[in-house]
Short mmCIF file of C-alpha atoms in Angstrom, two decimals:
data_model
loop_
_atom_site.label_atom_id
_atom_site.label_comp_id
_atom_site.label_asym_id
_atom_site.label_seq_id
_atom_site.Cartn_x
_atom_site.Cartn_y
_atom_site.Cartn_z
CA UNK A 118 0.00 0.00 0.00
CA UNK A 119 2.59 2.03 -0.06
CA UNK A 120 4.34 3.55 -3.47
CA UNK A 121 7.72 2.91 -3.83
CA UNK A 122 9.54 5.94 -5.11
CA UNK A 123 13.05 5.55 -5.70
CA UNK A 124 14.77 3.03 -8.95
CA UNK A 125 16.52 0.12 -8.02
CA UNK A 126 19.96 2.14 -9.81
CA UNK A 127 19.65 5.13 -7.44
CA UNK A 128 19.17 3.35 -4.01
CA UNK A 129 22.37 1.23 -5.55
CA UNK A 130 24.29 4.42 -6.08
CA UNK A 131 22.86 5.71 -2.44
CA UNK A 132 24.62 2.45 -0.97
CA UNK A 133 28.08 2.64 -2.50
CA UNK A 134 28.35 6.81 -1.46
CA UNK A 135 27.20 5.89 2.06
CA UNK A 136 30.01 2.70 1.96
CA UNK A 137 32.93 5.37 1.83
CA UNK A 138 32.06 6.05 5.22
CA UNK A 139 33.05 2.77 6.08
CA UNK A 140 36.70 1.20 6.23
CA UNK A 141 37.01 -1.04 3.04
CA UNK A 142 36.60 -4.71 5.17
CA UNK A 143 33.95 -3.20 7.41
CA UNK A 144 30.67 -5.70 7.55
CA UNK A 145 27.94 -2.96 6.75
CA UNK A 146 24.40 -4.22 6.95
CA UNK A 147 22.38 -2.41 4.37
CA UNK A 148 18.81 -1.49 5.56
CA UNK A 149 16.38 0.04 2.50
CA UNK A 150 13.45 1.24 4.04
CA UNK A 151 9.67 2.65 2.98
CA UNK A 152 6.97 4.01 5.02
CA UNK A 153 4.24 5.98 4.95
CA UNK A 154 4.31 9.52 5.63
CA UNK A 155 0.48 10.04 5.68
CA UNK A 156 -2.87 8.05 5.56
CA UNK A 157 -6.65 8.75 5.12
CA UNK A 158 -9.14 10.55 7.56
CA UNK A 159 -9.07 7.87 9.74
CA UNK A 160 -5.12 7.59 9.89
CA UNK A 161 -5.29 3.84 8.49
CA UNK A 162 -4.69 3.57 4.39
CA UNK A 163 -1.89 4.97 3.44
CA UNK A 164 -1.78 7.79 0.92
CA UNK A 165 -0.41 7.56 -2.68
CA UNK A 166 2.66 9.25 -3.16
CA UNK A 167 3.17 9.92 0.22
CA UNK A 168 6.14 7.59 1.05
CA UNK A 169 9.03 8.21 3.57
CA UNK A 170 12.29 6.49 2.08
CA UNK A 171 15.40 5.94 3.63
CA UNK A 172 18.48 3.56 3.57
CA UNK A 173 20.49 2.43 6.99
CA UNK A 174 23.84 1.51 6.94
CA UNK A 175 24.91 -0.10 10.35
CA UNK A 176 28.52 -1.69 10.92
CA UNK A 177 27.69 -5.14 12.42
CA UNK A 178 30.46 -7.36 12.57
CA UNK A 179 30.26 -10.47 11.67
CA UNK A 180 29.67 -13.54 13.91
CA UNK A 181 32.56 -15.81 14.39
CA UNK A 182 32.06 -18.80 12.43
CA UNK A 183 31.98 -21.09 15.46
CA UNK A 184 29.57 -18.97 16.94
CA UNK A 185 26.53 -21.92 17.62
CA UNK A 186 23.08 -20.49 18.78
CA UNK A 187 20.58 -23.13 20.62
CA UNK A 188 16.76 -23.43 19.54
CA UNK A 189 13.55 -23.99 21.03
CA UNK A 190 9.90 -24.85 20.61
CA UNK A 191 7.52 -21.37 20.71
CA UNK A 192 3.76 -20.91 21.19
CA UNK A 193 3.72 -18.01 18.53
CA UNK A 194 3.53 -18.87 15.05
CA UNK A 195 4.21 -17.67 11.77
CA UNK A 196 0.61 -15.41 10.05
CA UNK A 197 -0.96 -16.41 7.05
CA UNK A 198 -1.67 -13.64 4.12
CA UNK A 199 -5.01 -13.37 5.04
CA UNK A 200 -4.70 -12.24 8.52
CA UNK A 201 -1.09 -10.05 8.05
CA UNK A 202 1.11 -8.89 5.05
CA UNK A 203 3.52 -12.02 4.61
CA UNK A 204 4.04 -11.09 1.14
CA UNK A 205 6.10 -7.63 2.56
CA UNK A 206 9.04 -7.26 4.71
CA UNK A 207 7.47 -5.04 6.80
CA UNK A 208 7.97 -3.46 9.80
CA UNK A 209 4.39 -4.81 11.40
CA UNK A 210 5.30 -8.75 11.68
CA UNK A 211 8.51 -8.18 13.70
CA UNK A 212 6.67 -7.45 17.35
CA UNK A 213 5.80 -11.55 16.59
CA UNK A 214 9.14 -12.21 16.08
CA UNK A 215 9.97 -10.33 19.29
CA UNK A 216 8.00 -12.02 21.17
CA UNK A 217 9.40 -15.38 20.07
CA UNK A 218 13.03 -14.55 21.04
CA UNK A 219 11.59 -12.95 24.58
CA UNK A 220 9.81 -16.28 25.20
CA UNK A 221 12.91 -18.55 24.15
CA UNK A 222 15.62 -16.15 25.74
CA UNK A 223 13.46 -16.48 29.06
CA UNK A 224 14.21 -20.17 28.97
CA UNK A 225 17.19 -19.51 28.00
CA UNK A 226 17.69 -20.42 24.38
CA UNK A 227 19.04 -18.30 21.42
CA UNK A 228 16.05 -18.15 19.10
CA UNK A 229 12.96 -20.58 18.34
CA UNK A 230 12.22 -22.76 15.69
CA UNK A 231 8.91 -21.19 14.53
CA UNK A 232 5.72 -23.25 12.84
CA UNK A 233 3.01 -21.96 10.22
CA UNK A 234 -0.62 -21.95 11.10
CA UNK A 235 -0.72 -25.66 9.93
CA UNK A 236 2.03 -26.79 12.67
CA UNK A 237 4.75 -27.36 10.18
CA UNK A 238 8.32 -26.05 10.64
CA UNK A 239 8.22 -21.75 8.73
CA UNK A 240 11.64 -21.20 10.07
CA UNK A 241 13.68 -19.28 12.68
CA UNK A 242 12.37 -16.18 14.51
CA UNK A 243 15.03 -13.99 12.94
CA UNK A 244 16.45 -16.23 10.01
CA UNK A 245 15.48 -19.49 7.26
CA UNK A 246 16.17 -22.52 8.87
CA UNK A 247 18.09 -25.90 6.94
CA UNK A 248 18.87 -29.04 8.35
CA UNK A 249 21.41 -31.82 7.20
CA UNK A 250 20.82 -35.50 7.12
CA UNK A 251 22.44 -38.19 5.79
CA UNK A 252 24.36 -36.09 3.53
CA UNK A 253 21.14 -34.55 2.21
CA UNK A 254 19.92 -30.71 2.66
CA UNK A 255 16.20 -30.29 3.82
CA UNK A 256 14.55 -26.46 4.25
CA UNK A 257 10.89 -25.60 4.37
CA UNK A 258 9.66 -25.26 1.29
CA UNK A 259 8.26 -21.66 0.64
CA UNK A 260 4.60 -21.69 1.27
CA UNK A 261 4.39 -17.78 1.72
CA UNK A 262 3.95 -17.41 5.25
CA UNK A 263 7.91 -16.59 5.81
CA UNK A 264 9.97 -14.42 3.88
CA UNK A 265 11.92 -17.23 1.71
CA UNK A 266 15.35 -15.15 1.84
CA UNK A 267 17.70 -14.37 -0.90
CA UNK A 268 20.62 -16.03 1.01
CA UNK A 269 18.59 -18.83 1.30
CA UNK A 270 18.28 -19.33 -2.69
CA UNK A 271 21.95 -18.47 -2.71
CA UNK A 272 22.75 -21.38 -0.08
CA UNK A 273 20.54 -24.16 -2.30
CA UNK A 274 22.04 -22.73 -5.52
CA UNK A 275 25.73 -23.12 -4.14
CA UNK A 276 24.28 -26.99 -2.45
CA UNK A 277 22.90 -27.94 -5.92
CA UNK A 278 25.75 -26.74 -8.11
CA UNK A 279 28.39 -28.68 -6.08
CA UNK A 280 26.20 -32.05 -6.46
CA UNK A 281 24.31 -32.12 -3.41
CA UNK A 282 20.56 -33.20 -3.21
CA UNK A 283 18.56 -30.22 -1.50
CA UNK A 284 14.96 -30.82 -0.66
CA UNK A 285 12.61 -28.10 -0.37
CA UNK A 286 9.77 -30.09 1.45
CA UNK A 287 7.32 -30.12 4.20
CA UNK A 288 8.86 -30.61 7.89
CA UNK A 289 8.08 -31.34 11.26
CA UNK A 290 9.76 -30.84 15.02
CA UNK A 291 10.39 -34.27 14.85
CA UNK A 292 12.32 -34.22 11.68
CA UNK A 293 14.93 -31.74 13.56
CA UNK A 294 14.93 -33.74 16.79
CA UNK A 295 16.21 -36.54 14.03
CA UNK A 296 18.77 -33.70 11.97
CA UNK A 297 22.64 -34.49 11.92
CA UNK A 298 23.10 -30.89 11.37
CA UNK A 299 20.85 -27.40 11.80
CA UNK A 300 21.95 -24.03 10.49
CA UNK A 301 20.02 -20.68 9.59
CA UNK A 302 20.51 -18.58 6.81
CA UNK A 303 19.79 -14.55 6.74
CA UNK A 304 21.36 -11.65 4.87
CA UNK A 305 22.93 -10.21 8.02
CA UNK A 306 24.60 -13.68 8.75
CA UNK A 307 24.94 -15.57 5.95
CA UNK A 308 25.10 -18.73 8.11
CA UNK A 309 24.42 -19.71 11.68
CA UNK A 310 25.33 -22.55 13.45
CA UNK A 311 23.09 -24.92 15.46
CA UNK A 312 24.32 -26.28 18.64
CA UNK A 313 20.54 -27.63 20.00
CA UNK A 314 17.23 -28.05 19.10
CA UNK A 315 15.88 -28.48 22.94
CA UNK A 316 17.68 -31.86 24.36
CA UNK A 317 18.78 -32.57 20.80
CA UNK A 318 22.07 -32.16 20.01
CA UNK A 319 24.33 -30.99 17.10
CA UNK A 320 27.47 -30.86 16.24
CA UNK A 321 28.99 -27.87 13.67
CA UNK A 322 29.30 -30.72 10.96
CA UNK A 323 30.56 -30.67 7.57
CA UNK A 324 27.45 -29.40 5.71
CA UNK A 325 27.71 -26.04 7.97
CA UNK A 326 31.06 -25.62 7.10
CA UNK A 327 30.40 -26.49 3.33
CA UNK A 328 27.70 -23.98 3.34
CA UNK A 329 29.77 -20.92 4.81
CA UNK A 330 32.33 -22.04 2.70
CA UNK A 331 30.46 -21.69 -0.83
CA UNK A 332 29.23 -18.75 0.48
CA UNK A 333 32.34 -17.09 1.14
CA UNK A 334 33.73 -18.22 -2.50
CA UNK A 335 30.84 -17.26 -4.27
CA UNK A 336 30.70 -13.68 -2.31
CA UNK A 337 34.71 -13.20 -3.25
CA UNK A 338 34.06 -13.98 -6.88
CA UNK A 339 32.87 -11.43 -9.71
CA UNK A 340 29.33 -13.33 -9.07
CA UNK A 341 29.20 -12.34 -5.77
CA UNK N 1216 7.03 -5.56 25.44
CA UNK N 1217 7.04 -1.83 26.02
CA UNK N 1218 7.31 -0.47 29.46
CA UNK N 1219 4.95 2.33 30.45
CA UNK N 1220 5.93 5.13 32.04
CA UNK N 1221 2.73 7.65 32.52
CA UNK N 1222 0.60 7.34 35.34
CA UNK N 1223 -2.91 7.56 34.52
CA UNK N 1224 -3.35 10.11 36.72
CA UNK N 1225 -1.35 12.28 34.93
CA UNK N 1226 -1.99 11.43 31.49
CA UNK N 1227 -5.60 12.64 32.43
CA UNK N 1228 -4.23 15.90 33.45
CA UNK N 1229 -2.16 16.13 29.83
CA UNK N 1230 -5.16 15.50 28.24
CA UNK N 1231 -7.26 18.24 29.88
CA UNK N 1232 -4.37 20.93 29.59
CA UNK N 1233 -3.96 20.07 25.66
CA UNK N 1234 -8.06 20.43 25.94
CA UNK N 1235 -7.83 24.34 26.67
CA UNK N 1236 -6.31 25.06 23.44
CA UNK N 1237 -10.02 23.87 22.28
CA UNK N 1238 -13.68 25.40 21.77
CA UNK N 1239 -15.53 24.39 24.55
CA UNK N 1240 -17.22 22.34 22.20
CA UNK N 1241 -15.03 21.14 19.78
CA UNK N 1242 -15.11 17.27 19.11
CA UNK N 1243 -11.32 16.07 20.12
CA UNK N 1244 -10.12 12.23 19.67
CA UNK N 1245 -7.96 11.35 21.85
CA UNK N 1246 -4.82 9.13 21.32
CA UNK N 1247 -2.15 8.35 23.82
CA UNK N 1248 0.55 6.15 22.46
CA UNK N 1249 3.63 4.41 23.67
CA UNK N 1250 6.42 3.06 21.30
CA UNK N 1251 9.82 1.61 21.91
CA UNK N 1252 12.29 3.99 21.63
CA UNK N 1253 15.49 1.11 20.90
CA UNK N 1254 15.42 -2.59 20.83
CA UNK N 1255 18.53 -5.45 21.05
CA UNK N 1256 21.54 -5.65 18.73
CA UNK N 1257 18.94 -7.30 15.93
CA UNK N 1258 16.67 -4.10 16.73
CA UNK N 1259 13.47 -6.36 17.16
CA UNK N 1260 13.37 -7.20 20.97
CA UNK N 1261 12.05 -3.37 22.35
CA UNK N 1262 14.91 -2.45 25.00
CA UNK N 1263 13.45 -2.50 28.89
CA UNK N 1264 12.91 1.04 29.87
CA UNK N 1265 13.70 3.02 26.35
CA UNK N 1266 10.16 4.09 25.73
CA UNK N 1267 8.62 6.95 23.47
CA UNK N 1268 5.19 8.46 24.78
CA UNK N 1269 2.79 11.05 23.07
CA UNK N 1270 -0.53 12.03 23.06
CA UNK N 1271 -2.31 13.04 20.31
CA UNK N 1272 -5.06 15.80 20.37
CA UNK N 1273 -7.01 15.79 16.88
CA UNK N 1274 -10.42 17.50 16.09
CA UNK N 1275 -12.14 15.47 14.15
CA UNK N 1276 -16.14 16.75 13.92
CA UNK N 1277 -18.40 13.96 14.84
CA UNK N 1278 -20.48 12.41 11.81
CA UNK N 1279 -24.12 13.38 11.01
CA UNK N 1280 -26.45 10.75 13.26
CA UNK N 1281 -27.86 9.96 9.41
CA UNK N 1282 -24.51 9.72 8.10
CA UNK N 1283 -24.65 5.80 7.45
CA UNK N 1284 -22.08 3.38 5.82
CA UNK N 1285 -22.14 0.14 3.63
CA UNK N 1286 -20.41 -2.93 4.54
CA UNK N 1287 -19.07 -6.50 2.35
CA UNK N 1288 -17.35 -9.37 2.84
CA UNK N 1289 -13.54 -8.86 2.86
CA UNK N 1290 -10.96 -11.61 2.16
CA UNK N 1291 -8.80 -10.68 4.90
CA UNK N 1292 -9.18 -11.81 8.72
CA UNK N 1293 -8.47 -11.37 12.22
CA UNK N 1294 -4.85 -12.59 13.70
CA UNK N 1295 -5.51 -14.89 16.51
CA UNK N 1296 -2.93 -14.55 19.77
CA UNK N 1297 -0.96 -17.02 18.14
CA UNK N 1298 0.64 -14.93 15.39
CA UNK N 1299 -0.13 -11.50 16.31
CA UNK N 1300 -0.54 -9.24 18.86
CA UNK N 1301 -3.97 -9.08 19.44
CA UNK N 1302 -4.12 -8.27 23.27
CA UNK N 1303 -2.84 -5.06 22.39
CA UNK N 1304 -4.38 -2.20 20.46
CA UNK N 1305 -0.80 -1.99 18.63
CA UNK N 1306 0.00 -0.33 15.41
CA UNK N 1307 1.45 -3.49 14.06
CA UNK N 1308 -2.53 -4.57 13.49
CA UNK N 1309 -3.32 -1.49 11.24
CA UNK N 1310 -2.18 -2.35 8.12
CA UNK N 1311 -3.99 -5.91 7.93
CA UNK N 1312 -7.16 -3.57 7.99
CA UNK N 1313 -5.69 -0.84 5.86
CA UNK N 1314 -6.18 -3.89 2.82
CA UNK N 1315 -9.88 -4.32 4.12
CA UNK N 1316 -10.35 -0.75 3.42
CA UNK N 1317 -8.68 -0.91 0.51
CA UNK N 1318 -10.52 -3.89 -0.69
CA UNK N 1319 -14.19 -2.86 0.04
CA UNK N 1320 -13.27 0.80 -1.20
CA UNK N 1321 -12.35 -0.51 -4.80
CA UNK N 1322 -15.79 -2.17 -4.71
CA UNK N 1323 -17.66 0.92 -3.79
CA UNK N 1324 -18.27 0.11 0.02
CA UNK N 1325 -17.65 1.64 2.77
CA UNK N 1326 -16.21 -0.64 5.49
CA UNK N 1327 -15.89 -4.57 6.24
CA UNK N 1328 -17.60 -7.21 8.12
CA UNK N 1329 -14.71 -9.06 9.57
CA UNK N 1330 -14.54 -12.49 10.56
CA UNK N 1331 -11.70 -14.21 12.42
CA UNK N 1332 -9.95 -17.65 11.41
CA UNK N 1333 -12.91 -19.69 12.08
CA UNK N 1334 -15.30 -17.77 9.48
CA UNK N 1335 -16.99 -16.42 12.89
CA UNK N 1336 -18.04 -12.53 11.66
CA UNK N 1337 -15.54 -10.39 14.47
CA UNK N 1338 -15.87 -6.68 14.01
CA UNK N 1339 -15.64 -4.21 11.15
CA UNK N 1340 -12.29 -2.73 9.80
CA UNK N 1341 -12.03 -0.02 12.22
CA UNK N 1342 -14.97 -0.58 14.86
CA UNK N 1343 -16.94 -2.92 16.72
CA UNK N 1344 -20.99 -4.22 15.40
CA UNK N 1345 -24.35 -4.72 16.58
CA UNK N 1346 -27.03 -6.19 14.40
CA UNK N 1347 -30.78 -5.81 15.96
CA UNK N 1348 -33.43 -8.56 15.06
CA UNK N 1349 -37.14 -8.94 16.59
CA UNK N 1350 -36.20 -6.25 19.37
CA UNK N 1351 -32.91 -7.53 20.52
CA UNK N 1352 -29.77 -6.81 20.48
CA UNK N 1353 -26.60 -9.42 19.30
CA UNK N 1354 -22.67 -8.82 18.94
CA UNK N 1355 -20.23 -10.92 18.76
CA UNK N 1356 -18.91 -12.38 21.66
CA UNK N 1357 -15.41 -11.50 22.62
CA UNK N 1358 -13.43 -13.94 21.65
CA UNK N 1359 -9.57 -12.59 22.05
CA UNK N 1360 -9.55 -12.04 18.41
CA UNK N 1361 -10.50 -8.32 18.21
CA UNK N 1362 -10.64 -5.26 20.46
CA UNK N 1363 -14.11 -5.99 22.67
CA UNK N 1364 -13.82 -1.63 22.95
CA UNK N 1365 -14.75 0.36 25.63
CA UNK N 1366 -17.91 2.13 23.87
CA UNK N 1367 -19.19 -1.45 22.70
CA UNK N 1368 -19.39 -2.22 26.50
CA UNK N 1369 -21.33 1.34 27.39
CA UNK N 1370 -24.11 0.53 24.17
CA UNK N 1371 -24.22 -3.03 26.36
CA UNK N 1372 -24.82 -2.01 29.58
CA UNK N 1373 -27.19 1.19 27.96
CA UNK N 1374 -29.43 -1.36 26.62
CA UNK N 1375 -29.11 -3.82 29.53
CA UNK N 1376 -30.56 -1.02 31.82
CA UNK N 1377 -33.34 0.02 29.31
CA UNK N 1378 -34.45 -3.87 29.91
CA UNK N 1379 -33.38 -4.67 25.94
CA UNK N 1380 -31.80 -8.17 25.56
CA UNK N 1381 -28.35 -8.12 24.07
CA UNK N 1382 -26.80 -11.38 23.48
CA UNK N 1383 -22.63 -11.60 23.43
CA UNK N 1384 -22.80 -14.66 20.71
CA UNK N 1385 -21.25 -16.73 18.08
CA UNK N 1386 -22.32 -14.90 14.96
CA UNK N 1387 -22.17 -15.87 10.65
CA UNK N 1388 -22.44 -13.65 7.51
CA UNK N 1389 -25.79 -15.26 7.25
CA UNK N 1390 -27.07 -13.45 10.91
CA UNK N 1391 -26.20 -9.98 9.31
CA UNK N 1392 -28.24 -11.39 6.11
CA UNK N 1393 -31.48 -11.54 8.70
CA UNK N 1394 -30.95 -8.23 10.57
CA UNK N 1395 -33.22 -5.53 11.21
CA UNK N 1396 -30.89 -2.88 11.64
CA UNK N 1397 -26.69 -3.14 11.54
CA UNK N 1398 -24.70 -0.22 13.52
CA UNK N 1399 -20.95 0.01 14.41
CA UNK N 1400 -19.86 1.22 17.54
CA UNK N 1401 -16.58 2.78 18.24
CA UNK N 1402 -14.67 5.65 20.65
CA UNK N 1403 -14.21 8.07 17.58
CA UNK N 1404 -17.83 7.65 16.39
CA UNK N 1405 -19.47 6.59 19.04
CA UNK N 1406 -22.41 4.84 16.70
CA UNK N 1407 -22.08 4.33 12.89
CA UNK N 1408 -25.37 3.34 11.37
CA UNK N 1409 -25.22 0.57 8.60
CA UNK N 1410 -27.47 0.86 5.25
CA UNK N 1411 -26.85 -2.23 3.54
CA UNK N 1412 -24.52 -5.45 3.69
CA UNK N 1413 -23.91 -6.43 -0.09
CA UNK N 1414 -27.51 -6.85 -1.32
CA UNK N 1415 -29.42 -6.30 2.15
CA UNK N 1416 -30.51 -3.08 2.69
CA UNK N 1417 -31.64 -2.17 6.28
CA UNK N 1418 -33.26 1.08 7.80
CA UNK N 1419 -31.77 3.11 10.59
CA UNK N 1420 -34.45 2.33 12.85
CA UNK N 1421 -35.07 2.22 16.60
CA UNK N 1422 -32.61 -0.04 17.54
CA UNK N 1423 -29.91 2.46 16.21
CA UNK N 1424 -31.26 5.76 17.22
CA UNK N 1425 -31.98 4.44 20.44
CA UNK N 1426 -28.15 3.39 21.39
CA UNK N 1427 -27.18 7.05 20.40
CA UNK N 1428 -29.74 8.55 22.38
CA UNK N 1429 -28.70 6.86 25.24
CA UNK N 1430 -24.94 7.23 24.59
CA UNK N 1431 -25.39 11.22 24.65
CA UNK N 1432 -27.65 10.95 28.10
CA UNK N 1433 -24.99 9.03 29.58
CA UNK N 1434 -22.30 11.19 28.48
CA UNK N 1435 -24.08 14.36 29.11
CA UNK N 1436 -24.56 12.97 33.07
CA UNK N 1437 -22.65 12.76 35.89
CA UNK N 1438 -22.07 9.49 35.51
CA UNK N 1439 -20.29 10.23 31.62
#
């Protein structure tokens, strides 16, 4: 509802003035941002061609790669389109997400493992979710109640270019209690370790450090 | 997940000192609102004690008691607990019924019968409803789903003491099909009468100018 006003070219140029800021290795996350500047009598709909725009650029540095969060079971759950805006990264399905991670950090955990309306695994409160078994890659398949991420397309791309079978499927709790390895994927990330999924245990296997690995290539190369 | 930091007490007294900059008898909504001011290193978990207050004075002239609106179906739903955060009135719930206004306004009405995820009809887009039939009154029961509002309980407990039946119920599409009369009831409005749902057309009859006549006495009173 809300009109985008800048090209894709221009917020590009935006990013690489605001870079020079930054030393050249700095780890800059790159927020692009719209909102509304204005709505209808009652304050709700947003106007046309009223749109706030800006673009954050926050040094975060990145996590070391041994750096293992722990995961838990929530009560909250992923919305569907017809009761929220799941097909928008926006700003009004993140006070869900925070109450996930206050729940789980409560008990003590580093994030949840977070089900759709339908009980089936969505992903991470903060992140896409994979899991590794038997030398086979397994991630929710994208049924548009979670933002299926860029890095996570990158991370299957890299799997399924270097011969290894990626399924994009329905899963369950049960099928990470039974995972030889869990990792999440974001932008801000690229790849998190898994250390537990309650009194399941992982270790930081091979398939987590393939996955940073391709990453990393990819990201050095003139794809990247 | 925000901590409040006003009294009531002495948010009352903000309100009546922003009130002198008023006519006597201007009609002034009033909107107090907390937000978090800074959250965690991911910036989604609102930081303990960091919180942004305001209240908002806006004159906005009450509607003609004839002034009625038009409702339809809308595609879009009420959250339940479990995916949003419905036990607040938070501005993270706004633009699921910004598309309901949306919707109905491309189709030429002029608000929404809601329901929630079990098809059950909840509110409207912006306010709570009444339907009359054979002399009583009916509203859906609250449920956790939407905002049971403050005003929807005064119209109750009006018509309770006037010796009219109102039933808190489980109600269908098919119950506002068979009404008499349809009126919304909200703080900003205080009642909105309803024309027609799709192809039902209803008058604004007793039912309706009765709860408005009773609002003002009550208001007007000591007691308001």
């Amino acid at each position: 509802m809300i009109t985008p006003t800048v090209e894709t070219a221009d917020m590009v140029e935006m990013v690489r003035e605001g870079l020079k800021s930054y030393p050249k290795d700095a780890a800059v996350y790159i927020r692009p941002m719209y909102w509304a500047l204005a709505g209808d009598e009652l304050g709700i709909v947003p106007l046309k061609d009223a749109t706030g725009f800006a673009i954050s650029l926050e040094q975060i540095p990145m996590a070391a790669p041994d750096a293992a969060t722990t995961l838990t079971r929530t009560r909250f759950r992923r919305p569907v389109l017809e009761d929220n805006v799941v097909n928008a990264k926006a700003g009004c399905l993140y006070p869900n997400n925070a109450r996930m991670l206050l729940e789980v950090r409560a008990r003590g955990f580093g994030n949840a493992i977070v089900t759709d309306a339908l009980g089936n695994v969505a992903e991470s409160a903060t992140a896409n979710i994979f899991m590794a078994r038997d030398g086979e890659l397994f991630t929710p398949i994208a049924n548009g109640t979670f933002l299926a991420g860029i890095t996570r397309a990158r991370h299957i791309k890299n799997f399924r270019d270097n011969g290894v079978t990626v399924h994009e499927t329905v899963l369950r709790y049960e099928d990470f209690d039974a995972a030889d390895e869990v990792f999440l994927s974001g932008n801000m990330m690229k790849v998190t370790p898994v250390k537990a999924f309650d009194d399941t245990q992982y270790q930081i296997g091979p398939m987590t450090r393939r996955v940073r690995e391709m990453y990393w290539d990819w990201a050095a190369s003139d794809r990247g």
